[in-house]
C-alpha positions in Angstrom: -3.9 12.0 -21.3 -7.4 10.4 -21.0 -6.2 7.6 -23.3 -3.1 7.0 -21.2 -5.2 6.7 -18.1 -7.6 4.3 -19.7 -4.8 2.2 -21.1 -3.1 2.0 -17.7 -6.4 0.9 -16.1 -7.0 -1.7 -18.8 -3.5 -3.1 -18.3 -4.0 -3.2 -14.5 -7.3 -5.1 -15.0 -5.5 -7.6 -17.3 -2.7 -8.1 -14.8 -5.3 -8.8 -12.1 -6.7 -11.5 -14.4 -3.2 -13.0 -14.8 -2.7 -11.7 -18.3 0.8 -10.3 -17.9 1.8 -9.4 -21.5 0.7 -5.8 -21.2 2.5 -4.9 -18.0 5.5 -3.0 -19.5 3.3 -0.8 -21.7 0.8 -0.3 -18.9 3.5 0.9 -16.5 4.8 3.2 -19.2 1.3 4.6 -19.9 0.5 5.1 -16.2 3.8 6.7 -15.4 3.5 9.1 -18.3 -0.1 10.0 -17.2 1.2 10.7 -13.7 3.9 12.9 -15.1 1.4 14.9 -17.2 -1.0 15.3 -14.3 1.7 16.3 -11.8 3.1 18.8 -14.4 -0.4 20.3 -14.6 -0.7 19.6 -18.3 -4.4 20.1 -18.3 -6.3 18.9 -21.4 -8.1 21.5 -23.4 -11.8 22.0 -22.5 -11.5 21.3 -18.8 -12.1 24.2 -16.4 -10.2 24.8 -13.1 -12.8 23.0 -10.9 -13.0 20.1 -13.3 -9.2 19.8 -13.4 -8.9 19.8 -9.6 -11.6 17.1 -9.4 -10.0 15.0 -12.1 -6.5 15.2 -10.5 -7.8 14.3 -7.1 -9.6 11.2 -8.5 -7.1 10.0 -11.1 -3.8 10.6 -9.5 -4.3 8.2 -6.5 -5.8 5.7 -8.9 -2.9 5.9 -11.3 -0.3 5.5 -8.5 -2.3 2.5 -7.2 -2.5 1.0 -10.7 1.2 1.4 -11.4 2.0 0.1 -7.9 0.0 -3.1 -8.7 1.7 -3.5 -12.0 5.1 -3.1 -10.4 4.2 -5.6 -7.7 3.1 -8.1 -10.4 6.4 -7.5 -12.2 8.3 -8.3 -9.0 9.7 -4.8 -8.6 8.8 -4.5 -4.9 10.7 -1.3 -4.2 8.9 0.6 -7.0 5.5 -1.0 -6.0 6.0 0.1 -2.4 6.9 3.7 -3.4 3.9 3.9 -5.8 1.4 2.4 -3.3 2.8 4.7 -0.5 2.1 7.7 -2.7 -1.4 6.4 -3.6 -2.1 6.0 0.2 -0.8 9.5 0.8 -3.1 10.9 -1.9 -6.1 8.8 -1.0 -5.7 8.1 2.8 -9.2 6.6 3.1 -8.6 3.8 0.5 -8.1 0.6 2.4 -6.9 -1.3 -0.7 -3.7 0.7 -0.7 -3.0 -0.4 2.9 -4.0 -4.0 2.1 -1.3 -4.1 -0.6 1.3 -2.2 1.5 0.6 -4.3 4.6 1.3 -7.5 2.7 4.5 -6.1 1.2 5.7 -4.8 4.6 4.9 -8.1 6.3 6.9 -10.0 3.6 9.8 -7.7 4.1 9.6 -8.1 7.9 9.4 -11.9 7.6 12.4 -12.1 5.3 14.5 -9.8 7.6 13.4 -11.8 10.7 14.4 -15.1 9.1 17.9 -13.6 8.2 18.2 -12.3 11.8 17.5 -15.7 13.3 20.2 -17.3 11.2 22.9 -14.8 12.3 25.5 -15.6 15.0 25.3 -13.6 18.2 27.2 -10.3 18.3 26.9 -6.7 17.4 25.8 -7.2 13.8 22.9 -9.3 15.1 22.0 -6.6 17.6 21.9 -4.1 14.7 19.8 -6.4 12.6 17.3 -6.8 15.5 16.8 -3.0 15.5 16.0 -3.2 11.8 13.6 -6.1 12.2 11.7 -4.4 15.1 11.5 -1.2 13.0 9.9 -3.2 10.2 7.6 -4.9 12.6 6.4 -1.5 13.9 5.7 -0.5 10.3 3.7 -3.6 9.8 1.7 -3.0 13.0 0.9 0.6 11.9 -0.1 -0.5 8.4 -2.3 -3.3 9.7 -4.0 -0.8 12.1 -4.7 1.6 9.2 -6.1 -1.2 7.1 -8.3 -2.5 9.9 -9.6 0.9 10.6 -10.4 1.8 7.0 -11.9 -1.6 6.2 -14.4 -1.4 9.0 -17.9 -1.8 7.6 -16.6 -2.8 4.1 -18.3 -6.2 3.5 -15.9 -7.1 0.7 -12.9 -6.7 3.0 -14.5 -8.2 6.1 -12.7 -11.6 5.9 -9.3 -9.9 5.2 -10.0 -7.4 8.0 -10.6 -10.3 10.4 -7.4 -12.1 9.5 -5.3 -9.0 9.7 -6.9 -8.2 13.1 -5.7 -11.5 14.4 -2.2 -10.9 13.0 -2.1 -7.4 14.4 -3.0 -8.7 17.8 -0.2 -11.2 17.7 2.4 -8.6 16.5 1.1 -6.0 18.9 1.4 -8.3 21.8 4.9 -9.2 20.8 5.9 -5.5 20.8 4.0 -4.7 24.0 5.0 -7.4 26.5 2.0 -9.6 25.8 -0.5 -6.8 26.2 -3.0 -5.4 23.7 -3.4 -2.2 25.8 -3.5 0.7 23.3 -4.2 -1.4 20.3 -7.8 -0.3 20.0 -6.7 3.3 20.3 -4.1 2.8 17.5 -6.8 1.5 15.2 -9.3 4.2 16.2 -6.8 6.9 15.4 -6.9 5.8 11.7 -10.7 5.7 11.4 -12.2 8.3 9.1 -15.6 9.9 9.5 -18.0 8.3 7.1 
């Protein structure tokens, strides 16, 4: 299992450096490692406390890695599912929300563009509900990212940009007002 985890991490690092030739194997290694950990296939020589610690550290990281690999592959649905699971397992990791926010915004932008091209009528009314639902997901994800990235120097420029975008989206959904936006962000802050 340790080797699978290391190979998945190496493949993810290579993908981040634009070396894409190891993506299929890395997805396979990461997925298999996830399966083993979730099935509680503990390696020999690790005690209960060590296993709990290992699982809590490695599982979110593996989901994130496989999510990144799937994203690079262009498999957005799988990437979104893996990154959502990573954020569930490591809710204080802003990087998961950075990736998810970008994906959700892309999805929203695509749906909004299709909506604008539709003729008036009931199908367009239904499409608007979907577009606004996606926008609400983007707003929520942006708020989480902004809250979690506070004080993180490396993410400061990204946080500032997303804060501007959040304000724009929030105002659109709240009749030009930002009332309640700070509270939305604050609810996702974690004690440091």
